[in-house]
Coordinates of C-alpha atoms in Angstrom, one line a residue:
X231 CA 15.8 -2.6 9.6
X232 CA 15.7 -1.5 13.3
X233 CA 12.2 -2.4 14.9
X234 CA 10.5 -1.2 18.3
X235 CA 7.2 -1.2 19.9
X236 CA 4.3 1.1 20.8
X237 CA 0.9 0.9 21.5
X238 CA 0.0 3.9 19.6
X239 CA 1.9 6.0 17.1
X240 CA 0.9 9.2 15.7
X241 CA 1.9 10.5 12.4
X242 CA 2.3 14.4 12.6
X243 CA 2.4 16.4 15.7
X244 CA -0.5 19.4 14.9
X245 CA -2.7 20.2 17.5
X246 CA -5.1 17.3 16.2
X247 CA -2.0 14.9 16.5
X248 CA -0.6 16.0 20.3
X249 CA -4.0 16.1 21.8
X250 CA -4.7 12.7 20.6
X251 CA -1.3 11.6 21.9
X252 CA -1.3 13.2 25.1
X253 CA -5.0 11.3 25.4
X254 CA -3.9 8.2 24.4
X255 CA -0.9 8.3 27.0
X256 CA -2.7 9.7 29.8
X257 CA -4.8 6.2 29.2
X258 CA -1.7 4.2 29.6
X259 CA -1.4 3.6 26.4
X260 CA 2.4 3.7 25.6
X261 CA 2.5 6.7 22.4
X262 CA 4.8 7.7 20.2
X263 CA 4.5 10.7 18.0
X264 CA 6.9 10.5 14.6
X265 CA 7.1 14.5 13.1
X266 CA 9.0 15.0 10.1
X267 CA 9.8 19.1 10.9
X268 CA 12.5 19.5 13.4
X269 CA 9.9 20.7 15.8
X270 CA 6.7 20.4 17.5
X271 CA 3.0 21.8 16.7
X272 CA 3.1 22.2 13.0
X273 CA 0.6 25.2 12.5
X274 CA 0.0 25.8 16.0
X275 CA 3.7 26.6 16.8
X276 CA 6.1 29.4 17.7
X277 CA 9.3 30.6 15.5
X278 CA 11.6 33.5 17.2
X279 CA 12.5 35.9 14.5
X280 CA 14.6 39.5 15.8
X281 CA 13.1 38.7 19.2
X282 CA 9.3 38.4 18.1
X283 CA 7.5 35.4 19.0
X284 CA 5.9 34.4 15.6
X285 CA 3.3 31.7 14.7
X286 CA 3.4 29.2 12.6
X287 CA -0.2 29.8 11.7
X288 CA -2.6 29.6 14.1
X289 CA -4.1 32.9 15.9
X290 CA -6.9 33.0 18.3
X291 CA -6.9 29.9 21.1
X292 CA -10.3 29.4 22.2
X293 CA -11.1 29.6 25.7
X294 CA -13.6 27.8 27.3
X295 CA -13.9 25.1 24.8
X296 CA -12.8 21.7 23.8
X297 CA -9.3 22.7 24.1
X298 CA -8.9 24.2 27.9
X299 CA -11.2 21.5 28.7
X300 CA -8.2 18.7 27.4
X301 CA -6.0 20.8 29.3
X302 CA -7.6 20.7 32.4
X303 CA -8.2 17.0 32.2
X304 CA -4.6 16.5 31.7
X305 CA -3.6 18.8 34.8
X306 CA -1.5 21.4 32.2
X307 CA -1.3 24.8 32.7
X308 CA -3.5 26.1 30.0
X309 CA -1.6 29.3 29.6
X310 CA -3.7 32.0 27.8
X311 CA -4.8 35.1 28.1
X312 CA -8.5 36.6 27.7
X313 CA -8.7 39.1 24.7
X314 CA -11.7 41.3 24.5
X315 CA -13.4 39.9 21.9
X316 CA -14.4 41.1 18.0
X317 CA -15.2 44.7 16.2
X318 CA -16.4 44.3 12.9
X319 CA -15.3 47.8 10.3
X320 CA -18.5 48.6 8.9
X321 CA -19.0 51.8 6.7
X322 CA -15.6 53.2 8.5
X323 CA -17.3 52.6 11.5
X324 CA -15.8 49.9 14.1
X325 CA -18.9 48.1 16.0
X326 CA -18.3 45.6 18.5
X327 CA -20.2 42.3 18.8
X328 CA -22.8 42.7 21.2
X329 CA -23.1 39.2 23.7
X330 CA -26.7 38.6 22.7
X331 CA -28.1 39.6 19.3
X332 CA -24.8 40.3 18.2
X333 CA -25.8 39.1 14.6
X334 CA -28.5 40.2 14.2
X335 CA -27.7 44.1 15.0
X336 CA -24.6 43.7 13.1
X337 CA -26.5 43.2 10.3
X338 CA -28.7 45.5 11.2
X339 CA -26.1 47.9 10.8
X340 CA -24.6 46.7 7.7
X341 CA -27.9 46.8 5.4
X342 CA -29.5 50.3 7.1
X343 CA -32.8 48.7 7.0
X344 CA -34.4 46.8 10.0
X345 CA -37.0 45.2 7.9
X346 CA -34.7 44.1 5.8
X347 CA -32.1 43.1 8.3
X348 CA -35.1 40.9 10.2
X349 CA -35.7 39.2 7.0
X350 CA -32.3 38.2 6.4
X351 CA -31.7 37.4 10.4
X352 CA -34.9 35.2 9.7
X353 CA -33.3 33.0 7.0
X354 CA -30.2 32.4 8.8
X355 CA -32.4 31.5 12.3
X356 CA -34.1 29.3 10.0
X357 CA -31.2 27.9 9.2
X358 CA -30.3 26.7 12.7
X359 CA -33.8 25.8 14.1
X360 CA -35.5 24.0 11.2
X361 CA -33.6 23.2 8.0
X362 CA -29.8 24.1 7.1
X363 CA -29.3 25.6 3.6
X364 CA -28.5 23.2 0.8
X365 CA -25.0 21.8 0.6
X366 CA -24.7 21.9 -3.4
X367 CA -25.1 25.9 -3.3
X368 CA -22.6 28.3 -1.8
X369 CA -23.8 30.7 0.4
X370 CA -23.7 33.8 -1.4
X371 CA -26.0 31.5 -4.2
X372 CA -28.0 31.0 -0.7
X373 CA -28.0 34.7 0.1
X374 CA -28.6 36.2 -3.4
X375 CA -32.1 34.7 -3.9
X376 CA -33.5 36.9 -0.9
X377 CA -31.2 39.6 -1.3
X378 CA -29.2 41.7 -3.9
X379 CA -27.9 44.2 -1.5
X380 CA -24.1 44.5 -1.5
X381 CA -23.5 46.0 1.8
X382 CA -24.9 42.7 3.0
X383 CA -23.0 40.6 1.1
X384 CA -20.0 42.4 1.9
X385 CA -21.0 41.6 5.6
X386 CA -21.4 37.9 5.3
X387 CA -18.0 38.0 2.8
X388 CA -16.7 39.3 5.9
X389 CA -17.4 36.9 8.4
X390 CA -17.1 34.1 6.9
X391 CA -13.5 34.9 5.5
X392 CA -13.0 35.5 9.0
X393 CA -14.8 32.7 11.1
X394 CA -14.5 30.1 8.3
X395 CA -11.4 30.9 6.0
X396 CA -13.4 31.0 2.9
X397 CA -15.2 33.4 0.8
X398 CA -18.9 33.4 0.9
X399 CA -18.8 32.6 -3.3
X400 CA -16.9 29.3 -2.6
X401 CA -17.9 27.9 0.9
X402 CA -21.3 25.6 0.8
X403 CA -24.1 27.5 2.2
X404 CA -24.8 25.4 5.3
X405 CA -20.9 25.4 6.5
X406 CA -22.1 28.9 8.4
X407 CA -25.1 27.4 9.5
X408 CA -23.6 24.4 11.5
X409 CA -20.6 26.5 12.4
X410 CA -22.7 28.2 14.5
X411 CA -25.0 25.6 15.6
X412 CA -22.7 23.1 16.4
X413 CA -19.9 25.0 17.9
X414 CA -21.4 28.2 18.8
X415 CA -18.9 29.9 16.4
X416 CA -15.9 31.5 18.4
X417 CA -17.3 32.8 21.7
X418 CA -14.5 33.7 23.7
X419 CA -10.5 33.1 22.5
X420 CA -6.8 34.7 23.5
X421 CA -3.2 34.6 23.3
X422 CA -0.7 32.3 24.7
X423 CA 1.8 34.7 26.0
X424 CA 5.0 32.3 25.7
X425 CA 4.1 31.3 22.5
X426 CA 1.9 28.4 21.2
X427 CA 5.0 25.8 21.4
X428 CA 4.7 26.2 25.4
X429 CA 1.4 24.7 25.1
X430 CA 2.5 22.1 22.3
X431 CA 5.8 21.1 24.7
X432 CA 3.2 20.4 27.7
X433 CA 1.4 17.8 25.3
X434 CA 5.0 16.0 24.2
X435 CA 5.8 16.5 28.3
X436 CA 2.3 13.8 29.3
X437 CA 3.3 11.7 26.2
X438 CA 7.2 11.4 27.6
X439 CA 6.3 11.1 31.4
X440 CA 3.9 8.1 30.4
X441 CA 6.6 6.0 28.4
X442 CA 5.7 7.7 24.9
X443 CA 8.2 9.4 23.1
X444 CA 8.1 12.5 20.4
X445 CA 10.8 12.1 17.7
X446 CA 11.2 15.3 15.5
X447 CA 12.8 15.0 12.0
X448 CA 11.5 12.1 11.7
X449 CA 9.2 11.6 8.5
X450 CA 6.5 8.6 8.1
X451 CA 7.1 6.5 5.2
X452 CA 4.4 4.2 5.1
X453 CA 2.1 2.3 7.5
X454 CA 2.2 -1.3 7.6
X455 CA -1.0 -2.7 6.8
X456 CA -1.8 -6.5 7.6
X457 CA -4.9 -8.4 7.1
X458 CA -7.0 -4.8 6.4
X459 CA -5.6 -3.1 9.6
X460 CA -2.7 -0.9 10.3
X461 CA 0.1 -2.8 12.6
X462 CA 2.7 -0.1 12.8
X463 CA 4.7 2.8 10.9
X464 CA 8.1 2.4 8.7
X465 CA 9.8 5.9 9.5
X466 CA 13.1 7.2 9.0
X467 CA 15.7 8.3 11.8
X468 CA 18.7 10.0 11.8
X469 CA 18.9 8.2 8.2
X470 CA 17.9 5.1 8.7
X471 CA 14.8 2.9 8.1
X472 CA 13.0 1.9 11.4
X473 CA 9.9 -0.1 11.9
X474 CA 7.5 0.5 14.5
X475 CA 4.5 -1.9 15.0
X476 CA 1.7 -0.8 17.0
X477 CA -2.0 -1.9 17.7
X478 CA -3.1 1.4 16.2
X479 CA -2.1 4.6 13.9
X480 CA -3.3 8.2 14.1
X481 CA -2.7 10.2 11.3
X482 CA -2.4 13.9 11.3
X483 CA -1.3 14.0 7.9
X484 CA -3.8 15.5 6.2
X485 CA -6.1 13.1 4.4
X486 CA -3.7 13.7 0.6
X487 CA -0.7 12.6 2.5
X488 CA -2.7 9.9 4.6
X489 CA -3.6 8.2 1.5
X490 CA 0.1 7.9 0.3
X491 CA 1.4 6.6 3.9
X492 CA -1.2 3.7 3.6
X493 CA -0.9 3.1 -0.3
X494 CA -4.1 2.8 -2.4
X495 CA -3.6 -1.0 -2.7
X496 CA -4.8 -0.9 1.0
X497 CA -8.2 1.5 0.2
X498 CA -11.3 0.9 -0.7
X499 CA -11.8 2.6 -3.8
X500 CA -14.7 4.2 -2.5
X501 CA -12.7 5.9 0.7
X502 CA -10.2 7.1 -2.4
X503 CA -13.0 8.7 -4.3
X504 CA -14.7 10.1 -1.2
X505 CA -11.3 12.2 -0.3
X506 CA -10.6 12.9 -3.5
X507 CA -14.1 14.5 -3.9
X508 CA -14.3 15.9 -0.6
X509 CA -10.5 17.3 -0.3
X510 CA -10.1 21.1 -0.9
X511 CA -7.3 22.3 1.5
X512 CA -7.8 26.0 1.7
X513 CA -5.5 29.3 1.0
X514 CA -4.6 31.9 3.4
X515 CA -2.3 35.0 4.2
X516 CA -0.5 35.4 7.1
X517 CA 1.6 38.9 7.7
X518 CA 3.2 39.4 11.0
X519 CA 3.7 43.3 11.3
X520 CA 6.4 45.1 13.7
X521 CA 5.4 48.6 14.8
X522 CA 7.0 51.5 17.5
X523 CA 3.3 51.5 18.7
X524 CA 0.3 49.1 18.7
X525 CA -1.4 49.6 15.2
X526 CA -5.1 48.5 16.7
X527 CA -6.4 49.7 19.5
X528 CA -8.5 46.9 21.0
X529 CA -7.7 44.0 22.9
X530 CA -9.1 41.6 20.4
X531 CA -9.6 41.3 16.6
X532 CA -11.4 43.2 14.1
X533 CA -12.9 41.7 11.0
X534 CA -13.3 44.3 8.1
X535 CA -16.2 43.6 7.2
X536 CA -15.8 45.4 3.7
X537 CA -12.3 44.8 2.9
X538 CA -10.5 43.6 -0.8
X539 CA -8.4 40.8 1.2
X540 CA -8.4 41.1 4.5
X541 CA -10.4 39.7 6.6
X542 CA -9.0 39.9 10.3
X543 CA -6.6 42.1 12.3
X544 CA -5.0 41.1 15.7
X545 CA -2.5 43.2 18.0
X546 CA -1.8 40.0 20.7
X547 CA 1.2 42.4 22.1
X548 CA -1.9 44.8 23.7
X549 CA -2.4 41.7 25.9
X550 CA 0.8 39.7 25.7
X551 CA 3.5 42.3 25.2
X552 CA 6.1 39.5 25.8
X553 CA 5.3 38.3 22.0
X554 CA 7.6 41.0 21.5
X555 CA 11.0 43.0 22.4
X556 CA 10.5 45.7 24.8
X557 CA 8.9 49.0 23.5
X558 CA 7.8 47.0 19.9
X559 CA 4.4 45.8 19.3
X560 CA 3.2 42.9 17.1
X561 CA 0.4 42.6 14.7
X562 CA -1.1 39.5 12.7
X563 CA -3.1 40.1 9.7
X564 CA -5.0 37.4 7.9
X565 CA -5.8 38.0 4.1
X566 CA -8.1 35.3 2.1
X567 CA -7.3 35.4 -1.8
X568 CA -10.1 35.8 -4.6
X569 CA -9.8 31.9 -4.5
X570 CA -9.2 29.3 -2.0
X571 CA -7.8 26.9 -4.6
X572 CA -5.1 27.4 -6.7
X573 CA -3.5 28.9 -8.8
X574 CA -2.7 31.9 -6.9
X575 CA -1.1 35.3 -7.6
X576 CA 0.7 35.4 -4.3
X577 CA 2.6 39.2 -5.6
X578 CA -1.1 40.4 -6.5
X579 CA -2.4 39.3 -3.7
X580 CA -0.2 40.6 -1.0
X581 CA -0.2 44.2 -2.9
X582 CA -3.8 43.9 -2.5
X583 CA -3.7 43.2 1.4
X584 CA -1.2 46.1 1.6
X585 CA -3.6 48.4 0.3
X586 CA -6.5 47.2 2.7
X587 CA -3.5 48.4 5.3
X588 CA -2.9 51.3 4.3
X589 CA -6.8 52.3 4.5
X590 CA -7.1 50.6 7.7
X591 CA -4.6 51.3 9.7
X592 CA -3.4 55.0 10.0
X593 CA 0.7 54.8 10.4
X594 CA 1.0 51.7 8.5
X595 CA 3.7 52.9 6.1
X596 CA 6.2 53.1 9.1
X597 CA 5.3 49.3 10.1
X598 CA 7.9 46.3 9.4
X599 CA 6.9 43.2 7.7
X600 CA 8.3 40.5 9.5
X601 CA 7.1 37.8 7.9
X602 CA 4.3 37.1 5.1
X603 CA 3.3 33.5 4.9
X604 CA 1.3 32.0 2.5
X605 CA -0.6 28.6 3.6
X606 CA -1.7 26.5 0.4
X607 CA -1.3 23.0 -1.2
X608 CA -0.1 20.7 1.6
X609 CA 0.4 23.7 4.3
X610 CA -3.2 24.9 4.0
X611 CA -4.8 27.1 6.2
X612 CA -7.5 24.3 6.5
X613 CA -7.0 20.8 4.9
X614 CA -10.8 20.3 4.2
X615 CA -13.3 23.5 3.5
X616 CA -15.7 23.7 6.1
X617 CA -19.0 21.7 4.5
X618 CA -16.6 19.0 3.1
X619 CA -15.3 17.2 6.3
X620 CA -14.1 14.1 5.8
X621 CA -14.5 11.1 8.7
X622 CA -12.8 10.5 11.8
X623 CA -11.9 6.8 10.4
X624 CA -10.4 5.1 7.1
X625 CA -11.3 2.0 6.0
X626 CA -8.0 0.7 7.4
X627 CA -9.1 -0.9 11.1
X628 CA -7.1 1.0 13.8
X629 CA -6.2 4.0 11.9
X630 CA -8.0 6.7 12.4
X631 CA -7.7 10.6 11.1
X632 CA -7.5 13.8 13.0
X633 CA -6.8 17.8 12.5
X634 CA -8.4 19.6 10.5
X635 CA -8.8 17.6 7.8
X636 CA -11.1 15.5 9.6
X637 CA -13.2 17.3 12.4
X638 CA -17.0 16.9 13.1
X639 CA -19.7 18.5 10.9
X640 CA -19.9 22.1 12.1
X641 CA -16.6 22.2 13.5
X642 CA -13.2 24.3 12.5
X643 CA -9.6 25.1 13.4
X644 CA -8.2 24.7 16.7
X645 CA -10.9 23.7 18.3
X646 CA -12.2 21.1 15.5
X647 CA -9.0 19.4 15.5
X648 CA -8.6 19.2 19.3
X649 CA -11.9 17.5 19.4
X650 CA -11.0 15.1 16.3
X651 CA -8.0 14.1 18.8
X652 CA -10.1 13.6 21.5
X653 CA -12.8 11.3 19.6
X654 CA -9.7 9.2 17.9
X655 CA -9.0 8.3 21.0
X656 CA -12.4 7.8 22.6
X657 CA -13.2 4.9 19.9
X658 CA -10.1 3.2 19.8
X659 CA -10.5 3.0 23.9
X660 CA -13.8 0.9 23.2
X661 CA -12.1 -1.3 20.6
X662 CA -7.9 -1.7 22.2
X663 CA -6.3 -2.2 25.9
X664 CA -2.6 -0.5 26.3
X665 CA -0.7 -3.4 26.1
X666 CA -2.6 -6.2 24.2

């Protein structure tokens, strides 16, 4: 077997992975990044399809937060641009989120009843300022013993299929709640006009132009384990076995796949049990729709609030038109199934979301699927349901977990798995020198 030597090495190169990477070098800590696709930023990536710039999954890039703030640090050009914000579809109607009290007079307007809509805005305040909901009820179990009313429901189904990925009768009641305490749920986001690989390549650019390296088509196949801690990755490349020691691992795996790479033998079986209880990687629809004209009028999203499948609507050409070839405009439609888990009925589904379409959008027949994607098993949406995160660490000294199968309690997505990255790196810092 070949052998070389890193400091680091990082298994998977998703958002969670690259930020982590691009920390860890920026620290002078010499990284590699191993990524068994033949290219970068796994669901946070770009693929060209009849001159559309297409994502590989993710939608939305927060600014403000945790990301632009790794950015910054890193002196990158954090390349996004501002959308307008959300409208939530609500009896036909499309009502956007007011900057204070939005909450509350959305739900206002979905129940008709102020006294009724205080009540409800009560619980959920509750919720943040004194004691979350229980975690062993979902929320619309939470929801149901203070109200029966299905326009509210609806509402909540809405925005949580849209915020958290998950529909209100699976998700545990206080995921909502510490969404929105501890991130603040999704204040302000965009598009990355030349595609979310031009952000990804500026990662793999600090890891390179600090001795790291980024091998694509390069699968993990195991982590070498000695004494209880990880000393390096066996990998294959270019069809050959190569060993690469290291002081410390970062997986961005997903915790299923993290689990094989170090081999149970290695695990306490208490770690095992814990993911295997906790793990429940999440279902999604993606359709990316071609159009003559823009098929939503607003520079930001809309949540249909009382939709069959859908649950959010993008047009990123009305603020990026170079996502697409002149005089064509792009829409992104996300679509969560009756169940998060399988099995799934992806033909029923995707009729399903075509008919929320066809109500929503006037014109829609003339549109162009260019692509429906359907994120499940080991390409999930989400690799852990917001409520069930798992830790930042395994049992294994020096290997650590990040993406977004491993973010802090409250967090999700993008901005979850950039700040898993970020606290990788901040712990192994206190514990490892580059070099040692």
């Amino acid at each position: 077997m070949a052998q070389q030597k890193f400091d680091v090495i990082v298994i998977g190169s998703g958002i969670g992975g690259m930020t982590a990477a691009a920390m860890a070098a920026n620290k002078g800590y010499k990284t590699l990044v191993v990524e068994k696709l033949p290219f970068i930023g796994g669901r946070f990536s770009t693929r060209e399809w009849k001159g559309f710039k297409l994502t590989s999954g993710a939608i939305g890039v927060e600014v403000g937060g945790v990301m632009e703030k790794t950015f910054k640090e890193l002196g990158l050009d954090f390349d996004v641009r501002l959308e307008e914000g959300m409208r939530y579809r609500i009896g036909g109607q499309d009502f956007e989120m007011p900057k204070r009290g939005g909450l509350k007079a959305l739900i206002n307007i979905a129940c008709g009843d102020e006294k009724e809509a205080d009540r409800i805005y009560g619980l959920i305040r509750q919720g943040w300022r004194w004691q979350e909901p229980p975690g062993t009820m979902t929320f619309q179990e939470w929801l149901s013993q203070y109200t029966q009313n299905p326009k509210i429901l609806g509402f909540f189904q809405g925005v949580l299929s849209a915020m958290l990925g998950g529909n209100i009768w699976e998700l545990p009641a206080h995921a909502f709640i510490r969404f929105q305490t501890n991130m603040g749920g999704y204040r302000a986001f965009g598009v990355a006009p030349k595609g979310n690989t031009y952000l990804m390549n500026q990662l793999a650019d600090v890891i390179r132009k600090n001795g790291g390296d980024v091998w694509t088509s390069t699968p993990a196949l195991r982590v070498v384990v000695e004494s209880g801690a990880a000393k390096g990755v066996v990998v294959q490349k270019k069809g050959q076995e190569v060993t690469v020691s290291s002081q410390a691992v970062i997986s961005n795996a997903g915790p299923r796949r993290t689990i094989e790479l170090i081999g149970s033998e290695n695990l306490d079986r208490a770690y095992i049990k814990l993911v295997r209880d906790t793990y429940v990687p999440m279902s999604v629809m993606w359709l990316q729709i071609a159009s003559d004209k823009p098929l939503l009028p607003y520079h930001g999203m809309l949540v249909p609030a009382e939709a069959r499948r859908v649950n959010l609507i993008n047009c990123p050409t009305n603020v990026a038109p170079e996502l697409a070839p002149k005089g064509k405009s792009l829409l992104i439609v996300g679509a969560a199934p009756k169940s998060m888990t399988p099995p799934h009925d992806f033909k029923g589904e995707l009729e399903l979301a075509l008919l929320d379409l066809k109500d929503i959008i006037p014109g829609f027949d003339n549109a162009e699927i260019l692509m429906a994607s359907w994120f499940s098993g080991d390409w999930p949406v989400l690799h852990t349901m917001p409520g069930h995160e798992l830790p930042n660490k395994t049992n294994v000294e020096n290997l650590w977990q990040v993406g977004d199968g491993a973010v802090p309690q409250g967090w999700a997505a993008l901005p979850g798995s950039t700040l898993s990255g970020r606290l990788a790196v901040e712990d192994m810092e206190r514990r490892l020198k580059p070099g040692s």
